[in-house]
GROMACS .gro file of C-alpha atoms in nm:
model
  438
    1MET     CA    1   0.685  -2.317   0.134
    2LEU     CA    2   0.819  -2.219  -0.206
    3SER     CA    3   1.077  -1.964  -0.307
    4SER     CA    4   0.978  -1.743  -0.597
    5ASP     CA    5   1.224  -1.922  -0.824
    6GLU     CA    6   1.116  -2.278  -0.749
    7GLU     CA    7   0.904  -2.465  -0.998
    8ARG     CA    8   0.557  -2.507  -0.855
    9PRO     CA    9   0.415  -2.832  -0.988
   10GLN     CA   10   0.542  -3.154  -0.839
   11ALA     CA   11   0.580  -3.418  -1.108
   12GLU     CA   12   0.463  -3.703  -0.889
   13GLU     CA   13   0.141  -3.516  -0.811
   14ARG     CA   14   0.033  -3.486  -1.172
   15PRO     CA   15  -0.209  -3.758  -1.285
   16GLN     CA   16  -0.029  -3.978  -1.536
   17PRO     CA   17  -0.216  -4.114  -1.839
   18ALA     CA   18  -0.295  -4.483  -1.823
   19ALA     CA   19  -0.112  -4.718  -2.054
   20GLY     CA   20  -0.264  -4.711  -2.400
   21VAL     CA   21  -0.453  -4.385  -2.341
   22PRO     CA   22  -0.364  -4.120  -2.603
   23ALA     CA   23  -0.196  -3.812  -2.459
   24GLU     CA   24  -0.465  -3.592  -2.615
   25ASN     CA   25  -0.743  -3.780  -2.435
   26ALA     CA   26  -0.550  -3.772  -2.109
   27GLY     CA   27  -0.505  -3.397  -2.149
   28ARG     CA   28  -0.877  -3.349  -2.200
   29ALA     CA   29  -0.950  -3.552  -1.888
   30ARG     CA   30  -0.708  -3.338  -1.686
   31ALA     CA   31  -0.868  -3.024  -1.826
   32ARG     CA   32  -1.216  -3.140  -1.722
   33LEU     CA   33  -1.088  -3.229  -1.377
   34GLY     CA   34  -0.918  -2.890  -1.353
   35VAL     CA   35  -1.241  -2.710  -1.440
   36ALA     CA   36  -1.424  -2.908  -1.170
   37MET     CA   37  -1.162  -2.813  -0.910
   38PHE     CA   38  -1.179  -2.451  -1.023
   39GLY     CA   39  -1.552  -2.472  -0.960
   40VAL     CA   40  -1.484  -2.561  -0.596
   41LEU     CA   41  -1.261  -2.254  -0.564
   42LEU     CA   42  -1.532  -2.037  -0.720
   43ALA     CA   43  -1.788  -2.174  -0.475
   44ALA     CA   44  -1.563  -2.066  -0.187
   45TYR     CA   45  -1.535  -1.718  -0.339
   46ALA     CA   46  -1.913  -1.699  -0.387
   47VAL     CA   47  -1.961  -1.760  -0.013
   48ASN     CA   48  -1.722  -1.473   0.049
   49ALA     CA   49  -1.943  -1.251  -0.168
   50MET     CA   50  -2.251  -1.368   0.021
   51ASP     CA   51  -2.097  -1.253   0.348
   52ARG     CA   52  -1.978  -0.920   0.209
   53MET     CA   53  -2.311  -0.830   0.047
   54VAL     CA   54  -2.540  -0.945   0.329
   55PHE     CA   55  -2.386  -0.721   0.596
   56PRO     CA   56  -2.527  -0.393   0.456
   57VAL     CA   57  -2.872  -0.558   0.453
   58LEU     CA   58  -2.833  -0.646   0.822
   59LEU     CA   59  -2.688  -0.308   0.917
   60PRO     CA   60  -3.015  -0.148   1.039
   61ASP     CA   61  -3.056  -0.434   1.289
   62VAL     CA   62  -2.692  -0.403   1.394
   63ARG     CA   63  -2.737  -0.027   1.443
   64ALA     CA   64  -3.050  -0.080   1.650
   65GLU     CA   65  -2.876  -0.325   1.884
   66TYR     CA   66  -2.544  -0.143   1.926
   67GLY     CA   67  -2.667   0.215   1.890
   68PHE     CA   68  -2.426   0.300   1.609
   69GLY     CA   69  -2.471   0.634   1.435
   70LEU     CA   70  -2.505   0.651   1.060
   71GLY     CA   71  -2.138   0.733   1.007
   72ALA     CA   72  -2.019   0.453   1.234
   73ALA     CA   73  -2.249   0.207   1.060
   74GLY     CA   74  -2.121   0.314   0.720
   75LEU     CA   75  -1.764   0.260   0.835
   76GLN     CA   76  -1.851  -0.092   0.951
   77SER     CA   77  -2.008  -0.162   0.613
   78THR     CA   78  -1.707  -0.051   0.407
   79MET     CA   79  -1.416  -0.146   0.634
   80PHE     CA   80  -1.364  -0.468   0.437
   81ALA     CA   81  -1.241  -0.257   0.141
   82LEU     CA   82  -0.956  -0.116   0.350
   83GLY     CA   83  -0.864  -0.467   0.459
   84MET     CA   84  -0.856  -0.582   0.097
   85GLY     CA   85  -0.663  -0.281  -0.024
   86VAL     CA   86  -0.381  -0.297   0.229
   87THR     CA   87  -0.352  -0.676   0.193
   88GLY     CA   88  -0.345  -0.705  -0.187
   89ILE     CA   89   0.027  -0.657  -0.252
   90PRO     CA   90   0.139  -0.857   0.058
   91ALA     CA   91  -0.101  -1.130  -0.055
   92GLY     CA   92   0.071  -1.138  -0.393
   93LEU     CA   93   0.407  -1.184  -0.221
   94LEU     CA   94   0.259  -1.461  -0.007
   95VAL     CA   95   0.121  -1.638  -0.314
   96ALA     CA   96   0.473  -1.636  -0.459
   97ARG     CA   97   0.611  -1.815  -0.153
   98MET     CA   98   0.330  -2.045  -0.040
   99ARG     CA   99   0.117  -2.299  -0.219
  100ARG     CA  100  -0.164  -2.111  -0.385
  101ARG     CA  101  -0.416  -2.362  -0.256
  102ASP     CA  102  -0.295  -2.301   0.098
  103VAL     CA  103  -0.341  -1.926   0.054
  104VAL     CA  104  -0.698  -1.984  -0.069
  105VAL     CA  105  -0.769  -2.198   0.237
  106LEU     CA  106  -0.606  -1.944   0.471
  107GLY     CA  107  -0.811  -1.660   0.324
  108THR     CA  108  -1.135  -1.860   0.335
  109VAL     CA  109  -1.082  -1.961   0.698
  110LEU     CA  110  -0.987  -1.605   0.796
  111PHE     CA  111  -1.293  -1.433   0.648
  112SER     CA  112  -1.521  -1.712   0.778
  113ALA     CA  113  -1.378  -1.681   1.129
  114ALA     CA  114  -1.411  -1.301   1.113
  115THR     CA  115  -1.774  -1.341   1.006
  116LEU     CA  116  -1.844  -1.567   1.304
  117LEU     CA  117  -1.661  -1.339   1.546
  118THR     CA  118  -1.869  -1.043   1.428
  119VAL     CA  119  -2.177  -1.192   1.598
  120VAL     CA  120  -2.007  -1.188   1.940
  121SER     CA  121  -1.875  -0.832   1.913
  122ALA     CA  122  -1.889  -0.633   2.234
  123GLY     CA  123  -1.906  -0.299   2.056
  124PHE     CA  124  -1.784  -0.076   1.777
  125ALA     CA  125  -1.409  -0.131   1.805
  126ASP     CA  126  -1.391  -0.510   1.798
  127MET     CA  127  -1.660  -0.535   1.529
  128LEU     CA  128  -1.454  -0.298   1.316
  129VAL     CA  129  -1.154  -0.529   1.359
  130TRP     CA  130  -1.355  -0.833   1.246
  131ARG     CA  131  -1.486  -0.649   0.939
  132LEU     CA  132  -1.130  -0.541   0.858
  133LEU     CA  133  -1.006  -0.900   0.892
  134SER     CA  134  -1.284  -1.023   0.666
  135GLY     CA  135  -1.138  -0.798   0.396
  136VAL     CA  136  -0.789  -0.934   0.464
  137GLY     CA  137  -0.923  -1.287   0.417
  138GLU     CA  138  -1.100  -1.195   0.094
  139ALA     CA  139  -0.784  -1.035  -0.045
  140LEU     CA  140  -0.582  -1.350   0.026
  141GLN     CA  141  -0.847  -1.569  -0.132
  142LEU     CA  142  -0.907  -1.352  -0.440
  143THR     CA  143  -0.537  -1.295  -0.511
  144ALA     CA  144  -0.463  -1.668  -0.501
  145ILE     CA  145  -0.765  -1.762  -0.714
  146ILE     CA  146  -0.673  -1.507  -0.983
  147ALA     CA  147  -0.315  -1.640  -0.984
  148ILE     CA  148  -0.446  -1.996  -1.023
  149ALA     CA  149  -0.675  -1.889  -1.306
  150ALA     CA  150  -0.389  -1.713  -1.485
  151SER     CA  151  -0.160  -2.016  -1.468
  152ALA     CA  152  -0.403  -2.303  -1.521
  153PHE     CA  153  -0.602  -2.144  -1.803
  154ALA     CA  154  -0.338  -1.944  -1.989
  155ARG     CA  155  -0.520  -1.965  -2.323
  156HIS     CA  156  -0.837  -1.835  -2.160
  157ARG     CA  157  -0.715  -1.609  -1.882
  158GLY     CA  158  -0.977  -1.344  -1.945
  159ALA     CA  159  -1.260  -1.596  -1.938
  160ALA     CA  160  -1.119  -1.756  -1.622
  161VAL     CA  161  -1.097  -1.419  -1.446
  162GLY     CA  162  -1.446  -1.341  -1.575
  163SER     CA  163  -1.577  -1.658  -1.414
  164VAL     CA  164  -1.431  -1.540  -1.081
  165ASN     CA  165  -1.628  -1.217  -1.109
  166MET     CA  166  -1.937  -1.413  -1.214
  167ALA     CA  167  -1.904  -1.624  -0.897
  168PHE     CA  168  -1.899  -1.302  -0.697
  169ALA     CA  169  -2.213  -1.188  -0.879
  170ALA     CA  170  -2.387  -1.513  -0.787
  171GLY     CA  171  -2.290  -1.471  -0.423
  172SER     CA  172  -2.401  -1.108  -0.423
  173VAL     CA  173  -2.748  -1.214  -0.539
  174ILE     CA  174  -2.781  -1.520  -0.315
  175GLY     CA  175  -2.635  -1.355  -0.003
  176PRO     CA  176  -2.887  -1.074   0.054
  177ALA     CA  177  -3.183  -1.294  -0.048
  178LEU     CA  178  -3.085  -1.587   0.174
  179GLY     CA  179  -2.971  -1.353   0.450
  180GLY     CA  180  -3.304  -1.174   0.448
  181TYR     CA  181  -3.486  -1.506   0.468
  182LEU     CA  182  -3.276  -1.626   0.762
  183LEU     CA  183  -3.326  -1.291   0.935
  184SER     CA  184  -3.704  -1.320   0.905
  185GLN     CA  185  -3.705  -1.685   1.011
  186TYR     CA  186  -3.486  -1.651   1.319
  187GLY     CA  187  -3.550  -1.287   1.407
  188THR     CA  188  -3.183  -1.202   1.457
  189TRP     CA  189  -2.914  -1.059   1.231
  190ARG     CA  190  -2.672  -1.314   1.375
  191ALA     CA  191  -2.839  -1.608   1.199
  192PRO     CA  192  -2.720  -1.522   0.845
  193MET     CA  193  -2.371  -1.437   0.971
  194VAL     CA  194  -2.337  -1.770   1.151
  195ALA     CA  195  -2.475  -1.961   0.852
  196PHE     CA  196  -2.237  -1.797   0.605
  197GLY     CA  197  -1.940  -1.827   0.840
  198VAL     CA  198  -1.997  -2.200   0.889
  199LEU     CA  199  -2.054  -2.247   0.515
  200GLY     CA  200  -1.722  -2.078   0.446
  201LEU     CA  201  -1.541  -2.318   0.680
  202VAL     CA  202  -1.710  -2.611   0.505
  203LEU     CA  203  -1.588  -2.480   0.169
  204ALA     CA  204  -1.235  -2.443   0.309
  205VAL     CA  205  -1.241  -2.814   0.397
  206ALA     CA  206  -1.378  -2.891   0.050
  207VAL     CA  207  -1.085  -2.706  -0.109
  208VAL     CA  208  -0.838  -2.910   0.098
  209LEU     CA  209  -1.005  -3.240   0.008
  210ALA     CA  210  -1.103  -3.181  -0.355
  211VAL     CA  211  -0.849  -2.941  -0.507
  212ARG     CA  212  -0.517  -3.096  -0.598
  213ARG     CA  213  -0.187  -2.914  -0.593
  214TRP     CA  214  -0.095  -3.019  -0.949
  215PHE     CA  215  -0.381  -2.792  -1.058
  216THR     CA  216  -0.330  -2.491  -0.829
  217GLU     CA  217   0.049  -2.484  -0.867
  218ALA     CA  218   0.048  -2.551  -1.244
  219ALA     CA  219   0.333  -2.391  -1.435
  220SER     CA  220   0.158  -2.454  -1.768
  221PRO     CA  221  -0.206  -2.467  -1.877
  222VAL     CA  222  -0.379  -2.775  -1.738
  223GLY     CA  223  -0.454  -3.036  -2.003
  224GLU     CA  224  -0.293  -2.837  -2.287
  225GLN     CA  225   0.036  -2.886  -2.469
  226VAL     CA  226   0.139  -2.523  -2.441
  227THR     CA  227   0.364  -2.310  -2.227
  228GLN     CA  228   0.391  -1.937  -2.162
  229VAL     CA  229   0.651  -1.694  -2.290
  230GLY     CA  230   0.701  -1.321  -2.253
  231GLY     CA  231   0.572  -1.089  -1.988
  232ALA     CA  232   0.758  -0.856  -1.756
  233SER     CA  233   0.993  -1.006  -1.501
  234ARG     CA  234   0.926  -0.720  -1.255
  235LEU     CA  235   0.606  -0.553  -1.136
  236LEU     CA  236   0.770  -0.213  -1.177
  237SER     CA  237   0.790  -0.261  -1.552
  238ARG     CA  238   0.598  -0.039  -1.794
  239ASN     CA  239   0.287  -0.247  -1.868
  240PRO     CA  240   0.206  -0.351  -1.507
  241MET     CA  241   0.249   0.006  -1.381
  242VAL     CA  242   0.031   0.156  -1.655
  243LEU     CA  243  -0.242  -0.099  -1.588
  244ALA     CA  244  -0.217  -0.036  -1.213
  245ALA     CA  245  -0.269   0.337  -1.273
  246VAL     CA  246  -0.574   0.267  -1.491
  247THR     CA  247  -0.706   0.032  -1.221
  248VAL     CA  248  -0.680   0.307  -0.956
  249LEU     CA  249  -0.884   0.541  -1.176
  250PHE     CA  250  -1.135   0.267  -1.247
  251GLY     CA  251  -1.166   0.194  -0.873
  252LEU     CA  252  -1.252   0.558  -0.806
  253ALA     CA  253  -1.512   0.560  -1.085
  254ASP     CA  254  -1.672   0.222  -1.017
  255PHE     CA  255  -1.694   0.253  -0.639
  256GLY     CA  256  -1.810   0.611  -0.675
  257PHE     CA  257  -2.103   0.472  -0.870
  258ILE     CA  258  -2.161   0.187  -0.623
  259GLY     CA  259  -2.146   0.416  -0.321
  260MET     CA  260  -2.329   0.727  -0.438
  261TYR     CA  261  -2.551   0.657  -0.740
  262ALA     CA  262  -2.844   0.544  -0.524
  263SER     CA  263  -2.819   0.868  -0.325
  264TYR     CA  264  -2.821   1.066  -0.651
  265LEU     CA  265  -3.140   0.889  -0.758
  266ARG     CA  266  -3.317   0.960  -0.431
  267GLU     CA  267  -3.189   1.306  -0.344
  268GLN     CA  268  -3.155   1.460  -0.689
  269LEU     CA  269  -3.409   1.275  -0.905
  270GLY     CA  270  -3.666   1.215  -0.630
  271TYR     CA  271  -3.682   0.837  -0.662
  272SER     CA  272  -3.838   0.629  -0.385
  273SER     CA  273  -3.619   0.377  -0.204
  274GLY     CA  274  -3.784   0.096  -0.399
  275GLN     CA  275  -3.725   0.264  -0.734
  276ALA     CA  276  -3.363   0.341  -0.648
  277GLY     CA  277  -3.309  -0.018  -0.536
  278LEU     CA  278  -3.449  -0.147  -0.865
  279VAL     CA  279  -3.230   0.077  -1.079
  280VAL     CA  280  -2.913   0.005  -0.881
  281GLY     CA  281  -2.993  -0.366  -0.871
  282VAL     CA  282  -2.997  -0.407  -1.248
  283SER     CA  283  -2.638  -0.281  -1.265
  284GLY     CA  284  -2.532  -0.576  -1.049
  285LEU     CA  285  -2.700  -0.825  -1.282
  286ALA     CA  286  -2.459  -0.721  -1.557
  287ALA     CA  287  -2.172  -0.895  -1.372
  288PHE     CA  288  -2.316  -1.228  -1.487
  289ALA     CA  289  -2.182  -1.141  -1.833
  290SER     CA  290  -1.825  -1.132  -1.698
  291ILE     CA  291  -1.722  -1.453  -1.871
  292VAL     CA  292  -1.830  -1.299  -2.204
  293GLY     CA  293  -1.616  -0.996  -2.131
  294GLY     CA  294  -1.333  -1.232  -2.046
  295HIS     CA  295  -1.360  -1.407  -2.382
  296LEU     CA  296  -1.326  -1.069  -2.554
  297VAL     CA  297  -1.016  -0.992  -2.349
  298ASP     CA  298  -0.863  -1.324  -2.462
  299ARG     CA  299  -0.916  -1.239  -2.827
  300ILE     CA  300  -0.835  -0.873  -2.875
  301ASP     CA  301  -0.542  -0.640  -2.817
  302PRO     CA  302  -0.504  -0.539  -2.447
  303ARG     CA  303  -0.511  -0.170  -2.534
  304THR     CA  304  -0.831  -0.212  -2.732
  305ALA     CA  305  -0.996  -0.418  -2.457
  306VAL     CA  306  -0.917  -0.187  -2.165
  307ALA     CA  307  -0.963   0.140  -2.354
  308GLY     CA  308  -1.284   0.021  -2.517
  309PHE     CA  309  -1.451  -0.070  -2.189
  310GLN     CA  310  -1.331   0.252  -2.026
  311ILE     CA  311  -1.474   0.467  -2.307
  312LEU     CA  312  -1.805   0.278  -2.304
  313GLY     CA  313  -1.824   0.325  -1.927
  314ALA     CA  314  -1.768   0.699  -1.968
  315LEU     CA  315  -2.048   0.719  -2.226
  316ALA     CA  316  -2.283   0.535  -1.990
  317ALA     CA  317  -2.192   0.779  -1.711
  318VAL     CA  318  -2.280   1.074  -1.934
  319ALA     CA  319  -2.616   0.914  -2.014
  320LEU     CA  320  -2.688   0.857  -1.644
  321PHE     CA  321  -2.607   1.208  -1.525
  322VAL     CA  322  -2.708   1.417  -1.827
  323GLY     CA  323  -2.985   1.208  -1.979
  324SER     CA  324  -3.350   1.161  -1.890
  325ASP     CA  325  -3.474   1.127  -1.532
  326ALA     CA  326  -3.719   0.855  -1.644
  327LEU     CA  327  -3.705   0.522  -1.464
  328TRP     CA  328  -3.663   0.323  -1.784
  329TRP     CA  329  -3.373   0.544  -1.901
  330GLN     CA  330  -3.186   0.522  -1.572
  331SER     CA  331  -3.247   0.145  -1.555
  332VAL     CA  332  -3.112   0.082  -1.905
  333TRP     CA  333  -2.802   0.292  -1.857
  334SER     CA  334  -2.742   0.161  -1.506
  335PHE     CA  335  -2.736  -0.189  -1.653
  336LEU     CA  336  -2.501  -0.078  -1.930
  337PHE     CA  337  -2.267   0.096  -1.685
  338GLY     CA  338  -2.256  -0.223  -1.479
  339LEU     CA  339  -2.193  -0.423  -1.796
  340PHE     CA  340  -1.902  -0.206  -1.910
  341ALA     CA  341  -1.758  -0.178  -1.557
  342SER     CA  342  -1.809  -0.516  -1.387
  343ALA     CA  343  -1.816  -0.745  -1.691
  344GLY     CA  344  -1.579  -0.524  -1.889
  345SER     CA  345  -1.316  -0.306  -1.723
  346TYR     CA  346  -1.284  -0.514  -1.404
  347VAL     CA  347  -1.225  -0.835  -1.598
  348ALA     CA  348  -1.003  -0.669  -1.859
  349LEU     CA  349  -0.779  -0.499  -1.602
  350ALA     CA  350  -0.741  -0.809  -1.385
  351GLY     CA  351  -0.678  -1.034  -1.685
  352CYS     CA  352  -0.437  -0.796  -1.856
  353LEU     CA  353  -0.242  -0.731  -1.536
  354VAL     CA  354  -0.163  -1.100  -1.490
  355LYS     CA  355  -0.087  -1.127  -1.863
  356SER     CA  356   0.153  -0.834  -1.839
  357VAL     CA  357   0.400  -1.035  -1.629
  358ASP     CA  358   0.570  -1.372  -1.659
  359LEU     CA  359   0.432  -1.678  -1.483
  360ARG     CA  360   0.648  -1.636  -1.171
  361ASN     CA  361   0.493  -1.295  -1.105
  362ALA     CA  362   0.128  -1.384  -1.170
  363GLY     CA  363   0.049  -1.388  -0.798
  364ARG     CA  364   0.218  -1.053  -0.740
  365ALA     CA  365   0.025  -0.902  -1.032
  366ALA     CA  366  -0.301  -1.034  -0.888
  367GLY     CA  367  -0.215  -0.875  -0.554
  368LEU     CA  368  -0.131  -0.546  -0.724
  369PHE     CA  369  -0.474  -0.550  -0.891
  370VAL     CA  370  -0.651  -0.604  -0.558
  371THR     CA  371  -0.463  -0.318  -0.393
  372ALA     CA  372  -0.501  -0.084  -0.691
  373ILE     CA  373  -0.878  -0.123  -0.703
  374TYR     CA  374  -0.970  -0.150  -0.334
  375VAL     CA  375  -0.756   0.125  -0.181
  376PRO     CA  376  -0.932   0.386  -0.398
  377ALA     CA  377  -1.263   0.220  -0.310
  378GLY     CA  378  -1.224   0.346   0.045
  379PHE     CA  379  -1.213   0.708  -0.075
  380ALA     CA  380  -1.444   0.696  -0.378
  381GLY     CA  381  -1.764   0.781  -0.193
  382TYR     CA  382  -1.602   1.069  -0.008
  383LEU     CA  383  -1.455   1.210  -0.331
  384PHE     CA  384  -1.794   1.194  -0.504
  385SER     CA  385  -1.962   1.368  -0.210
  386LEU     CA  386  -1.695   1.638  -0.209
  387LEU     CA  387  -1.733   1.700  -0.583
  388ALA     CA  388  -2.113   1.716  -0.547
  389THR     CA  389  -2.080   1.965  -0.262
  390LEU     CA  390  -1.837   2.187  -0.451
  391SER     CA  391  -2.044   2.178  -0.769
  392ASN     CA  392  -2.352   1.956  -0.816
  393TRP     CA  393  -2.450   1.591  -0.858
  394GLN     CA  394  -2.427   1.595  -1.237
  395ALA     CA  395  -2.081   1.750  -1.239
  396ALA     CA  396  -1.959   1.499  -0.979
  397GLY     CA  397  -2.082   1.209  -1.191
  398LEU     CA  398  -1.931   1.347  -1.510
  399ILE     CA  399  -1.595   1.409  -1.344
  400GLN     CA  400  -1.554   1.096  -1.133
  401LEU     CA  401  -1.726   0.842  -1.356
  402GLY     CA  402  -1.681   1.001  -1.697
  403ALA     CA  403  -1.356   1.198  -1.699
  404LEU     CA  404  -1.155   0.949  -1.492
  405SER     CA  405  -1.264   0.668  -1.725
  406LEU     CA  406  -1.150   0.867  -2.029
  407ILE     CA  407  -0.814   0.941  -1.864
  408GLY     CA  408  -0.776   0.568  -1.801
  409ALA     CA  409  -0.852   0.499  -2.167
  410ALA     CA  410  -0.587   0.751  -2.273
  411LEU     CA  411  -0.326   0.589  -2.048
  412THR     CA  412  -0.363   0.260  -2.237
  413LEU     CA  413  -0.179   0.423  -2.529
  414LEU     CA  414   0.135   0.374  -2.318
  415LEU     CA  415   0.095  -0.005  -2.318
  416ARG     CA  416   0.322  -0.227  -2.529
  417PRO     CA  417   0.114  -0.524  -2.650
  418GLN     CA  418   0.421  -0.712  -2.773
  419ASP     CA  419   0.552  -0.733  -2.415
  420PHE     CA  420   0.253  -0.925  -2.275
  421SER     CA  421   0.291  -1.295  -2.197
  422ARG     CA  422   0.125  -1.542  -2.431
  423PRO     CA  423   0.074  -1.919  -2.461
  424VAL     CA  424   0.274  -2.102  -2.728
  425PRO     CA  425   0.360  -2.466  -2.809
  426PRO     CA  426   0.667  -2.592  -2.619
  427SER     CA  427   0.873  -2.609  -2.939
  428ALA     CA  428   0.803  -2.243  -3.011
  429ALA     CA  429   0.899  -2.153  -2.654
  430VAL     CA  430   1.236  -2.326  -2.696
  431THR     CA  431   1.295  -2.141  -3.023
  432GLU     CA  432   1.210  -1.806  -2.866
  433HIS     CA  433   1.432  -1.883  -2.568
  434LEU     CA  434   1.727  -1.954  -2.799
  435GLU     CA  435   1.662  -1.644  -3.009
  436THR     CA  436   1.627  -1.405  -2.716
  437GLY     CA  437   1.869  -1.574  -2.481
  438SER     CA  438   1.617  -1.525  -2.199
   0.00000   0.00000   0.00000
């Protein structure tokens, strides 16, 4: 266990350069090794995404066996979001006190065990508990991985966070496809759940064996002669709180789209289920561009990055709900909304939140992001439905996806870019420390 003030990396755990090997070459070797270990963490997160995204595909079979009504089935499908939302901030506190690698392993084991226990559920109540716990496990895992990315890749935090979202995109594509295949091969919805649960446990073991603590607990970028300065020393400071507020608004907009856009296509525009699935599916493909969005976040002002993606998302929402009903139009703008939301705002908000605090609080900031986005997710679909009932589908889309995004963009004017943390050479860090007395 670590206190929040203890230095994370253990000197004896860091690989030391061999005699005669230039420090620059040794740093590059450590960086390559760090990227490989980060890949193992991303693989574990991708399995998490596979489990989360396959369950809605299996839900009709689950309903048929247990006799769940539509509402009960929908609750089972989205209960993970509540688990993630309520666990985010506590997970950030846990990351500050435990080894980050251990939190990743704990989260991976928890969601894998919950996945396996789902297949032996006696009924509605215990299955709901397992789905809730799967969200708790994902929150632990995601919070720790974002904290690791923020510390180990300080020069490229946005790109590192983008790669986390890209791993989720990969899992969200593989999960339903592989799950559907296993369902058809074995004739039971339990087969994919068992397969993904076991795979998650295997990845947890892989993290223990392959990922070293000098990487996950790094206090400076791995393989680089830089350190970090600046950033708020408390989560309740101006920049973290502004970004948390924008994240809440983004969560309502993004999960409103995820939860209700397909219904809008079918009920309002008269699309078939296949057409609606195609249009919604292309929005998910945009998440594969997350690393590109992350690179932009690393290179431009935080206000410009967050506000820009929020405004572009609002424009895409207007095009979706006011523009043509044609399949090609909806497909293009669905992709663009996914691009600006998943590869843009999600990555920008997560990356900027961890950049808004100092290194000691990176885990807490990651936990705040998880809570800020997933608690609203639990209410986003209901809010959209309420707005559509009180007015109409178009108005609901313009308000929840368009107006909330523009409000989020306006809030970024309150950010102070000079207060964000940034990587600098060690000599510059010493100079700044002497000048500021911090």
